[in-house]
Short mmCIF file of N, CA, C and O in Angstrom, two decimals:
data_model
loop_
_atom_site.label_atom_id
_atom_site.label_comp_id
_atom_site.label_asym_id
_atom_site.label_seq_id
_atom_site.Cartn_x
_atom_site.Cartn_y
_atom_site.Cartn_z
N ARG A 1 0.72 -1.03 0.15
CA ARG A 1 -0.01 0.04 0.26
C ARG A 1 0.75 1.13 0.18
O ARG A 1 1.75 1.40 0.73
N THR A 2 0.53 2.36 -0.58
CA THR A 2 1.11 3.45 -0.96
C THR A 2 0.11 4.65 -0.82
O THR A 2 -0.83 4.63 -1.12
N SER A 3 0.55 5.91 -0.83
CA SER A 3 -0.06 6.99 -0.61
C SER A 3 0.94 8.14 -1.38
O SER A 3 2.13 8.24 -0.93
N PHE A 4 -0.03 9.00 -1.86
CA PHE A 4 0.86 10.23 -2.52
C PHE A 4 0.05 11.40 -2.09
O PHE A 4 -1.21 11.60 -2.53
N ALA A 5 0.76 12.24 -1.74
CA ALA A 5 0.40 13.91 -1.30
C ALA A 5 0.22 14.51 -2.67
O ALA A 5 1.17 14.48 -3.39
N ARG A 6 -0.50 15.38 -3.32
CA ARG A 6 -1.01 16.18 -3.83
C ARG A 6 -0.89 17.30 -3.51
O ARG A 6 -0.44 18.57 -4.43
N ALA A 7 -1.34 17.97 -2.55
CA ALA A 7 -1.34 19.43 -2.10
C ALA A 7 -1.81 19.59 -0.49
O ALA A 7 -2.14 18.69 -0.11
N ILE A 8 -1.17 20.81 -0.30
CA ILE A 8 -1.18 20.98 1.44
C ILE A 8 -1.80 22.49 1.39
O ILE A 8 -1.23 23.26 0.55
N ASN A 9 -2.88 22.71 2.20
CA ASN A 9 -3.22 24.05 2.71
C ASN A 9 -2.73 24.54 3.39
O ASN A 9 -1.82 24.24 4.04
N ASN A 10 -3.05 26.38 3.78
CA ASN A 10 -2.14 26.86 4.81
C ASN A 10 -2.39 26.37 6.08
O ASN A 10 -1.73 26.53 7.23
N LEU A 11 -3.44 25.35 6.40
CA LEU A 11 -3.82 25.01 7.59
C LEU A 11 -3.09 23.51 7.76
O LEU A 11 -3.05 22.89 9.00
N GLY A 12 -2.38 23.17 6.96
CA GLY A 12 -1.43 21.76 7.15
C GLY A 12 -2.14 20.72 6.56
O GLY A 12 -1.76 19.42 6.90
N ASN A 13 -3.73 21.25 6.26
CA ASN A 13 -4.27 19.68 5.60
C ASN A 13 -3.79 19.34 4.01
O ASN A 13 -3.49 19.96 3.37
N VAL A 14 -3.92 17.99 3.98
CA VAL A 14 -3.18 17.50 2.97
C VAL A 14 -4.22 16.79 2.21
O VAL A 14 -5.19 15.81 2.62
N VAL A 15 -4.35 16.55 0.96
CA VAL A 15 -4.83 15.63 -0.10
C VAL A 15 -4.05 14.66 -0.93
O VAL A 15 -3.22 15.40 -1.19
N GLY A 16 -4.58 13.76 -1.44
CA GLY A 16 -4.21 12.98 -2.60
C GLY A 16 -4.62 11.56 -2.72
O GLY A 16 -5.77 11.50 -2.76
N ARG A 17 -3.74 10.82 -2.92
CA ARG A 17 -4.22 9.54 -3.42
C ARG A 17 -3.78 8.30 -2.61
O ARG A 17 -2.46 8.08 -2.45
N ALA A 18 -4.42 7.51 -2.39
CA ALA A 18 -3.81 6.03 -1.71
C ALA A 18 -4.22 4.79 -1.92
O ALA A 18 -5.68 4.87 -2.68
N SER A 19 -3.43 3.83 -2.05
CA SER A 19 -3.81 2.38 -2.61
C SER A 19 -4.19 1.72 -1.47
O SER A 19 -3.62 1.51 -0.43
N THR A 20 -5.27 0.87 -1.69
CA THR A 20 -5.44 -0.27 -1.10
C THR A 20 -5.53 -1.43 -1.75
O THR A 20 -4.84 -1.55 -2.70
N ASP A 21 -6.08 -2.75 -1.46
CA ASP A 21 -5.93 -4.07 -2.11
C ASP A 21 -6.77 -3.77 -3.47
O ASP A 21 -5.93 -4.61 -4.50
N THR A 22 -7.63 -3.11 -3.73
CA THR A 22 -8.17 -3.13 -4.89
C THR A 22 -8.65 -1.76 -5.31
O THR A 22 -9.04 -1.90 -6.66
N GLN A 23 -8.25 -0.87 -4.67
CA GLN A 23 -8.64 0.57 -5.21
C GLN A 23 -7.74 1.80 -4.76
O GLN A 23 -6.93 1.38 -3.84
N GLN A 24 -7.66 2.51 -5.58
CA GLN A 24 -7.22 3.62 -5.69
C GLN A 24 -7.78 5.00 -5.15
O GLN A 24 -8.53 5.31 -5.90
N VAL A 25 -7.74 5.24 -3.58
CA VAL A 25 -8.72 6.27 -3.19
C VAL A 25 -8.28 7.79 -3.05
O VAL A 25 -7.24 7.72 -2.50
N ALA A 26 -9.01 8.93 -3.12
CA ALA A 26 -8.76 9.86 -2.77
C ALA A 26 -8.68 9.95 -1.25
O ALA A 26 -9.67 9.47 -0.65
N PHE A 27 -7.92 10.81 -0.66
CA PHE A 27 -7.79 10.95 0.71
C PHE A 27 -7.48 12.35 1.24
O PHE A 27 -7.34 13.26 0.37
N LEU A 28 -8.04 12.75 2.61
CA LEU A 28 -7.88 13.94 3.47
C LEU A 28 -7.36 13.72 4.66
O LEU A 28 -7.88 12.84 5.29
N TYR A 29 -6.26 14.62 4.81
CA TYR A 29 -5.45 14.35 5.97
C TYR A 29 -5.56 15.42 6.85
O TYR A 29 -5.40 16.62 6.33
N LEU A 30 -6.08 15.38 7.99
CA LEU A 30 -6.34 16.68 8.84
C LEU A 30 -5.31 16.55 10.31
O LEU A 30 -5.13 15.64 11.15
N PRO A 31 -4.23 17.40 10.30
CA PRO A 31 -3.35 17.00 11.63
C PRO A 31 -4.10 17.06 12.63
O PRO A 31 -4.78 17.61 13.10
N GLY A 32 -3.95 15.97 13.55
CA GLY A 32 -4.37 15.47 15.08
C GLY A 32 -5.72 14.78 14.78
O GLY A 32 -6.29 14.56 15.81
N ARG A 33 -6.46 14.66 13.48
CA ARG A 33 -7.41 14.03 13.37
C ARG A 33 -7.35 12.81 12.55
O ARG A 33 -8.03 11.51 12.56
N GLY A 34 -5.87 12.80 11.71
CA GLY A 34 -5.81 11.63 10.91
C GLY A 34 -6.44 11.67 9.55
O GLY A 34 -6.74 12.62 9.07
N THR A 35 -6.42 10.45 8.77
CA THR A 35 -6.77 10.13 7.43
C THR A 35 -8.04 9.81 7.34
O THR A 35 -8.63 8.51 7.91
N THR A 36 -8.78 10.51 6.22
CA THR A 36 -9.87 10.05 5.74
C THR A 36 -9.91 9.78 4.37
O THR A 36 -9.74 10.30 3.58
N SER A 37 -10.56 8.46 4.05
CA SER A 37 -10.91 8.45 2.44
C SER A 37 -11.98 9.21 2.15
O SER A 37 -13.11 9.28 2.57
N LEU A 38 -11.90 9.49 0.99
CA LEU A 38 -12.95 10.15 0.05
C LEU A 38 -13.55 9.47 -0.76
O LEU A 38 -14.47 9.62 -1.36
N GLY A 39 -13.15 8.22 -0.91
CA GLY A 39 -13.40 7.26 -1.89
C GLY A 39 -13.36 7.44 -3.40
O GLY A 39 -12.52 8.06 -3.89
N THR A 40 -14.43 6.93 -4.08
CA THR A 40 -13.77 6.48 -5.51
C THR A 40 -14.98 7.12 -6.65
O THR A 40 -14.82 6.95 -7.81
N LEU A 41 -16.20 7.36 -5.94
CA LEU A 41 -17.05 8.05 -6.80
C LEU A 41 -17.93 6.50 -7.51
O LEU A 41 -18.31 6.79 -8.73
N GLY A 42 -17.52 5.41 -6.99
CA GLY A 42 -18.24 4.42 -7.79
C GLY A 42 -17.56 3.55 -8.64
O GLY A 42 -17.77 2.48 -9.07
N GLY A 43 -16.00 4.28 -9.06
CA GLY A 43 -15.18 3.44 -9.80
C GLY A 43 -13.94 2.66 -8.85
O GLY A 43 -14.20 2.28 -7.70
N SER A 44 -12.78 2.49 -9.70
CA SER A 44 -11.95 2.01 -8.76
C SER A 44 -10.50 2.75 -8.61
O SER A 44 -9.61 2.71 -7.63
N ILE A 45 -10.57 4.23 -9.15
CA ILE A 45 -9.39 4.95 -8.96
C ILE A 45 -9.87 6.29 -8.76
O ILE A 45 -11.04 7.30 -9.42
N ALA A 46 -9.59 7.10 -7.50
CA ALA A 46 -9.78 8.57 -7.55
C ALA A 46 -8.30 9.09 -6.86
O ALA A 46 -7.64 8.44 -6.40
N GLU A 47 -8.46 10.76 -7.03
CA GLU A 47 -7.52 11.70 -6.54
C GLU A 47 -8.02 12.92 -6.32
O GLU A 47 -8.51 13.14 -7.15
N ALA A 48 -7.54 13.19 -5.02
CA ALA A 48 -8.02 14.36 -4.90
C ALA A 48 -6.54 15.16 -5.16
O ALA A 48 -5.40 14.82 -4.75
N THR A 49 -6.69 16.16 -5.73
CA THR A 49 -5.77 17.15 -6.53
C THR A 49 -5.21 18.36 -5.79
O THR A 49 -4.30 19.09 -5.89
N ASP A 50 -6.39 19.05 -4.93
CA ASP A 50 -5.89 20.11 -4.41
C ASP A 50 -6.97 20.47 -3.24
O ASP A 50 -8.33 19.92 -3.17
N ILE A 51 -6.66 21.63 -2.58
CA ILE A 51 -7.33 21.93 -0.98
C ILE A 51 -7.03 23.25 -1.15
O ILE A 51 -5.73 23.80 -1.05
N ASN A 52 -8.29 24.24 -0.56
CA ASN A 52 -7.88 25.22 -0.46
C ASN A 52 -8.21 25.61 1.27
O ASN A 52 -8.12 24.67 1.82
N ASP A 53 -8.08 26.70 1.50
CA ASP A 53 -7.83 27.03 2.94
C ASP A 53 -9.55 27.05 4.00
O ASP A 53 -9.61 27.10 4.85
N SER A 54 -10.39 26.72 2.88
CA SER A 54 -11.71 26.48 3.26
C SER A 54 -12.17 25.11 3.43
O SER A 54 -12.99 24.67 3.58
N ASN A 55 -10.84 24.21 3.14
CA ASN A 55 -11.28 22.83 3.00
C ASN A 55 -12.03 22.46 1.99
O ASN A 55 -12.48 21.35 1.91
N VAL A 56 -12.17 22.98 0.82
CA VAL A 56 -12.72 22.53 -0.52
C VAL A 56 -11.59 21.61 -1.21
O VAL A 56 -10.73 21.89 -1.43
N VAL A 57 -12.18 20.61 -1.68
CA VAL A 57 -11.28 19.38 -1.93
C VAL A 57 -11.78 19.17 -3.73
O VAL A 57 -13.11 19.31 -3.93
N VAL A 58 -10.98 19.41 -4.81
CA VAL A 58 -11.28 18.81 -5.82
C VAL A 58 -10.17 17.69 -6.26
O VAL A 58 -9.23 17.35 -5.94
N GLY A 59 -11.02 17.14 -7.34
CA GLY A 59 -9.87 16.06 -7.98
C GLY A 59 -10.65 15.40 -9.17
O GLY A 59 -11.59 15.66 -9.40
N GLY A 60 -10.24 13.97 -9.16
CA GLY A 60 -10.94 13.44 -10.41
C GLY A 60 -11.12 11.75 -10.00
O GLY A 60 -10.28 11.44 -8.98
N SER A 61 -12.25 11.23 -10.81
CA SER A 61 -12.23 9.78 -10.58
C SER A 61 -12.44 9.12 -11.92
O SER A 61 -13.40 9.58 -12.82
N GLN A 62 -12.10 8.14 -12.06
CA GLN A 62 -12.22 7.29 -12.97
C GLN A 62 -13.41 6.33 -12.70
O GLN A 62 -13.38 5.27 -11.78
N ILE A 63 -14.39 6.34 -13.40
CA ILE A 63 -15.75 5.64 -13.08
C ILE A 63 -15.72 3.96 -13.55
O ILE A 63 -15.84 3.09 -12.97
N SER A 64 -15.00 3.99 -14.89
CA SER A 64 -14.61 2.64 -15.22
C SER A 64 -13.31 2.36 -15.58
O SER A 64 -12.40 3.29 -16.32
N PHE A 65 -12.50 1.22 -15.77
CA PHE A 65 -11.37 0.97 -16.09
C PHE A 65 -11.07 1.28 -17.75
O PHE A 65 -11.92 0.88 -18.31
N GLY A 66 -10.33 2.47 -18.13
CA GLY A 66 -9.94 2.77 -19.02
C GLY A 66 -11.25 3.96 -19.93
O GLY A 66 -11.12 4.33 -20.93
N GLY A 67 -11.93 4.14 -18.77
CA GLY A 67 -13.32 4.99 -18.97
C GLY A 67 -12.81 6.80 -18.77
O GLY A 67 -11.72 6.71 -18.49
N PRO A 68 -14.11 7.37 -19.07
CA PRO A 68 -13.47 8.99 -19.02
C PRO A 68 -13.27 9.14 -17.37
O PRO A 68 -13.81 8.42 -16.51
N SER A 69 -12.85 10.08 -17.05
CA SER A 69 -12.45 10.77 -15.85
C SER A 69 -13.72 11.86 -15.51
O SER A 69 -14.05 12.29 -16.44
N ARG A 70 -14.27 11.95 -14.37
CA ARG A 70 -15.31 12.91 -13.70
C ARG A 70 -14.68 13.57 -12.46
O ARG A 70 -13.68 12.86 -11.78
N GLY A 71 -14.84 15.18 -12.55
CA GLY A 71 -14.14 15.65 -11.71
C GLY A 71 -15.10 15.91 -10.66
O GLY A 71 -16.09 15.41 -10.48
N PHE A 72 -14.63 16.09 -9.34
CA PHE A 72 -15.16 15.92 -8.08
C PHE A 72 -14.80 17.47 -7.30
O PHE A 72 -13.93 17.79 -7.53
N VAL A 73 -16.04 17.99 -6.30
CA VAL A 73 -15.56 19.26 -5.57
C VAL A 73 -16.05 18.58 -4.23
O VAL A 73 -17.14 18.28 -4.17
#
């Protein structure tokens, strides 16, 4: 299992992608609170790519293998 940080805001909150046994999920890490999976929107691959200081997270998810990606906020 691996994880990759993609962005950090001025509050120290981090977003990125983490691998499980069967999926790559978007995650949010909050200092002092730990890591939360943001899921995949129903597919098997998702990644959070940015976070602002209001903790709004953006990213993308591939709904089916090889299929189009969908953005999320």
